Coordinates of N, CA and C in Angstrom, one line a residue:
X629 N 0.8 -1.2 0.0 CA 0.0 0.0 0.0 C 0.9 1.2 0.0
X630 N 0.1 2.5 -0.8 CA 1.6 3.4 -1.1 C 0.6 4.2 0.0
X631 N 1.5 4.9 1.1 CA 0.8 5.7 1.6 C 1.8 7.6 1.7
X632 N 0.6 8.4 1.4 CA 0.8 9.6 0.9 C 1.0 10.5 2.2
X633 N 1.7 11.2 2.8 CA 1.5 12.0 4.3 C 1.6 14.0 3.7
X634 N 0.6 14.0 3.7 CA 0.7 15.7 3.6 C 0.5 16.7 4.8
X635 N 1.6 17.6 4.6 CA 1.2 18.6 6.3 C 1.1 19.9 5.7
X636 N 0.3 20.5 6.5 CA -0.4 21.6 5.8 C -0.2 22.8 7.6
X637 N 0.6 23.8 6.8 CA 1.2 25.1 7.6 C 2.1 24.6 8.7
X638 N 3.0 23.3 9.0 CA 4.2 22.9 9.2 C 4.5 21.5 8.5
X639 N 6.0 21.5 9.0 CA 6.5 20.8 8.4 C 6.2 19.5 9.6
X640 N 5.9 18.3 9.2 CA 5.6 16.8 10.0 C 7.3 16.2 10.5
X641 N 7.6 16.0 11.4 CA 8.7 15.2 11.7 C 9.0 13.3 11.4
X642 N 10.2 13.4 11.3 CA 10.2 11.7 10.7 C 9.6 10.7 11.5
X643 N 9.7 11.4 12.8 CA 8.9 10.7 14.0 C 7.4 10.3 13.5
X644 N 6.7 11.8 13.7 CA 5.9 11.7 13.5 C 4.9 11.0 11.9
X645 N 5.9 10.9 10.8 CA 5.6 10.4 9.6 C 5.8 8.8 9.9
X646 N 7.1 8.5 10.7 CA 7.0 6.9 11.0 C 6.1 6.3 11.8
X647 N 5.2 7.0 12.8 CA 4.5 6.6 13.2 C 2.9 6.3 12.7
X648 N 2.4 7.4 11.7 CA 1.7 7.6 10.9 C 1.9 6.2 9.6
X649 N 2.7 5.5 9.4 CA 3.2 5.0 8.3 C 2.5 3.6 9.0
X650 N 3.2 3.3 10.0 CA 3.2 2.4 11.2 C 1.6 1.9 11.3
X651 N 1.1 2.9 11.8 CA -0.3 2.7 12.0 C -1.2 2.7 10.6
X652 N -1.1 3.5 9.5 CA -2.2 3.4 8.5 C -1.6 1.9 7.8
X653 N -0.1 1.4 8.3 CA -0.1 0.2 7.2 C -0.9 -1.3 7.9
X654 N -1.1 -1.3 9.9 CA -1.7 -2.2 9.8 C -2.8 -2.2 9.4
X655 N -3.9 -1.3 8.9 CA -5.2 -1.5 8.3 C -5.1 -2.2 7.2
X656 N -3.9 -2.7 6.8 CA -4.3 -4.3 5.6 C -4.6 -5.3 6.3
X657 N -4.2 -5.1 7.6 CA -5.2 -6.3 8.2 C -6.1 -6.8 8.5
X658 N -6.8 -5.6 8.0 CA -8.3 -5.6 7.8 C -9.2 -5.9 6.5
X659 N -8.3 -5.4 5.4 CA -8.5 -5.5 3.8 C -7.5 -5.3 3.3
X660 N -6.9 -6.2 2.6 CA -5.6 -6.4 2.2 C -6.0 -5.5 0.3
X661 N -7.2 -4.9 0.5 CA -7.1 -4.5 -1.4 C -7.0 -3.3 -1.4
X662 N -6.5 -2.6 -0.1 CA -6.1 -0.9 -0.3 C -4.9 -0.6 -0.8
X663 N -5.5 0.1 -2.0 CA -4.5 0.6 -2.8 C -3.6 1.6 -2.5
X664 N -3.9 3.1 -2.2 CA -3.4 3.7 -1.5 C -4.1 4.4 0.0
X665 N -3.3 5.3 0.1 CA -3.8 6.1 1.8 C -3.1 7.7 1.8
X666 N -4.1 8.6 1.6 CA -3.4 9.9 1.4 C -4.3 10.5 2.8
X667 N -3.1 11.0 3.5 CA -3.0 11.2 5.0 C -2.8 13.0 4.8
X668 N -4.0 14.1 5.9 CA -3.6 15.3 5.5 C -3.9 15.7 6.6
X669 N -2.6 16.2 7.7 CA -2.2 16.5 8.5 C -2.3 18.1 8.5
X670 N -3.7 18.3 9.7 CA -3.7 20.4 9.6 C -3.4 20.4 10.8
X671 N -3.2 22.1 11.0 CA -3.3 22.9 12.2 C -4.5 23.9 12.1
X672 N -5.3 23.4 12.9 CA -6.7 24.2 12.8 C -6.6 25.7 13.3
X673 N -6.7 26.2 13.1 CA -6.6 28.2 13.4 C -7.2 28.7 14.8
X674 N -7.8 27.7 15.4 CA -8.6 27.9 16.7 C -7.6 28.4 17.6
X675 N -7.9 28.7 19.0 CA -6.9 28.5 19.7 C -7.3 27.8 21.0
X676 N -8.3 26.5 21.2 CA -8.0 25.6 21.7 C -7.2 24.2 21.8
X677 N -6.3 23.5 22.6 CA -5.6 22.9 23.2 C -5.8 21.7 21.6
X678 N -7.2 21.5 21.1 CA -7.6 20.5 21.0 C -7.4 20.4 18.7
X679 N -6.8 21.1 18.6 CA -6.1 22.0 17.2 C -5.3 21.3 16.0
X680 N -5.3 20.0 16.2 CA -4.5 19.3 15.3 C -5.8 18.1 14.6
X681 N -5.7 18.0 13.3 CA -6.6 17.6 12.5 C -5.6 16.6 11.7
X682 N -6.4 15.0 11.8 CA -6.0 14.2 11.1 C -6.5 13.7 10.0
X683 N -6.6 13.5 8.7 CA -7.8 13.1 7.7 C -6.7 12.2 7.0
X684 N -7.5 11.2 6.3 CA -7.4 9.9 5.7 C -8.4 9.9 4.6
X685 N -7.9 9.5 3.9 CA -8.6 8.4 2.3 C -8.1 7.5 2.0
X686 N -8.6 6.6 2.3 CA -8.5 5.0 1.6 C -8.8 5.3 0.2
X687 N -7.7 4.4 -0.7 CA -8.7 4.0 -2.0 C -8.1 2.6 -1.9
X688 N -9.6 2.0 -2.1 CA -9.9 0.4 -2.2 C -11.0 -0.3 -3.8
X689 N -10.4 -0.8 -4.2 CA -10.8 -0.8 -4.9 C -12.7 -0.6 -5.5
X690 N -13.1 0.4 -6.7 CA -14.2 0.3 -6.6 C -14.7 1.1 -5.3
X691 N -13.9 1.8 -4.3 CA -14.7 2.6 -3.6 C -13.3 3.7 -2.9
X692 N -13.6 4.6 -2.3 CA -13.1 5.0 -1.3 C -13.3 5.5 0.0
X693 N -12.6 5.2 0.9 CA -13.3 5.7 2.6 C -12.7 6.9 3.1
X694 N -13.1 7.3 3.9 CA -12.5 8.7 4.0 C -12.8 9.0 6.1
X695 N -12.1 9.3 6.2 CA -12.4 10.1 8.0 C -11.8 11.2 8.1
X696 N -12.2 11.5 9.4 CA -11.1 13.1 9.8 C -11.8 12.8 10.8
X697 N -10.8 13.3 12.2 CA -10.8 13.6 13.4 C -9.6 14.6 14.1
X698 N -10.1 15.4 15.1 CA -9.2 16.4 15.5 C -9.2 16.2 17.5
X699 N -7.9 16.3 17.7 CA -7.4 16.5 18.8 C -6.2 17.2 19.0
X700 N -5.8 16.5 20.4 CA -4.8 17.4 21.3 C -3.4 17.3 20.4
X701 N -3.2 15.9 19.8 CA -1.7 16.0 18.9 C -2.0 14.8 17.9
X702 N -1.0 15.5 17.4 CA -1.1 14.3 15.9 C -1.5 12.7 16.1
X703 N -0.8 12.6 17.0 CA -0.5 11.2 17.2 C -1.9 10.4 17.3
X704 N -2.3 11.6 18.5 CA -3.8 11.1 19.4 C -4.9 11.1 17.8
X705 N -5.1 11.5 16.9 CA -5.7 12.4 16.0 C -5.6 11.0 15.4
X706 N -4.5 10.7 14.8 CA -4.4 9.7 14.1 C -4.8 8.1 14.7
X707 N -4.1 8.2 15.5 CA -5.0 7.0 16.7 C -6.4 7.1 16.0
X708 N -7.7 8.3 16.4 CA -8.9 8.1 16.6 C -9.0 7.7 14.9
X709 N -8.8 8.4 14.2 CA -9.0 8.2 12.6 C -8.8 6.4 12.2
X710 N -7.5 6.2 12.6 CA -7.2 5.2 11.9 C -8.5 3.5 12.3
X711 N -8.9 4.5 13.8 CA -10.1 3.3 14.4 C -10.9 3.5 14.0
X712 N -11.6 4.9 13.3 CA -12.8 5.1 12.2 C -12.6 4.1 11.2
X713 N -11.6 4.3 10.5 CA -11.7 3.4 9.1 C -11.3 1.9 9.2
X714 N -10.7 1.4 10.6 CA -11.0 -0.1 10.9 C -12.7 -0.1 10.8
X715 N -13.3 0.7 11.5 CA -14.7 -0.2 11.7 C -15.4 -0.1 9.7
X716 N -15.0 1.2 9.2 CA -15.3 1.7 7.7 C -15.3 -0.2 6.9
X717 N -13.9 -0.1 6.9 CA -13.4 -1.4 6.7 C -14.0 -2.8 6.6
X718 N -14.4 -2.9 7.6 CA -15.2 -4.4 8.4 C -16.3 -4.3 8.0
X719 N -17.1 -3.0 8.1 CA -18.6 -2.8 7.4 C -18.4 -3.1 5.9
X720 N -17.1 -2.4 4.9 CA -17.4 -2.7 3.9 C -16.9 -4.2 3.0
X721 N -16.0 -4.9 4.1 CA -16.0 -6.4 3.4 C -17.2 -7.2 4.1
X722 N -17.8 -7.0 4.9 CA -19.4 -7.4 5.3 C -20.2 -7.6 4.0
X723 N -20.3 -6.1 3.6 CA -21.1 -5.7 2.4 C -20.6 -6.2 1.3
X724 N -19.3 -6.7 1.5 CA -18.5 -7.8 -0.3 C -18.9 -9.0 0.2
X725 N -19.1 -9.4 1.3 CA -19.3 -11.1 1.6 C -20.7 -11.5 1.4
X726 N -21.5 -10.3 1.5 CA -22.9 -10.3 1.5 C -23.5 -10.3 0.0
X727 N -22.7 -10.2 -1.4 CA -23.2 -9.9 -2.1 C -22.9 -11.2 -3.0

């Protein structure tokens, strides 16, 4: 799976890009036919604590999934996202088993 990491008004650390890598690549183990993952890392303009925005697209074949969630840091952001599109995931090989 090719995965894409874009950061928008800083620059993302290797840290934080390896960890991002880390986590969106175990979601083949959920559907091994994701093709790619374009990851887009904001800083929201607010000025609560809570200011870091993580977004995701799956493309799987024949469809694409998509989440965004925002928290306290990247990491945490990514965490919640990446568990959106497990459940995304599960519902949509349900819906291939079912047909």
């Amino acid at each position: 799976m090719n995965v894409k990491i874009n950061s928008v008004h800083f620059k993302a650390d290797r840290k934080l890009e390896a960890f991002i890598q880390e986590k969106v690549s175990k979601l083949t183990q959920y559907f091994d036919g994701i093709v790619s993952a374009d990851v887009m890392l904001k800083l929201d303009n607010n000025e609560t604590p809570e200011n870091k925005i993580a977004e995701i697209k799956l493309s799987i074949p024949g469809n694409d999934l998509y989440a965004k969630k925002q928290s306290k840091t990247f990491e945490e952001a990514t965490d919640e996202v990446v568990d959106a599109l497990k459940v995304q995931l599960k519902k949509y090989k349900e819906k291939l088993r079912g047909l």
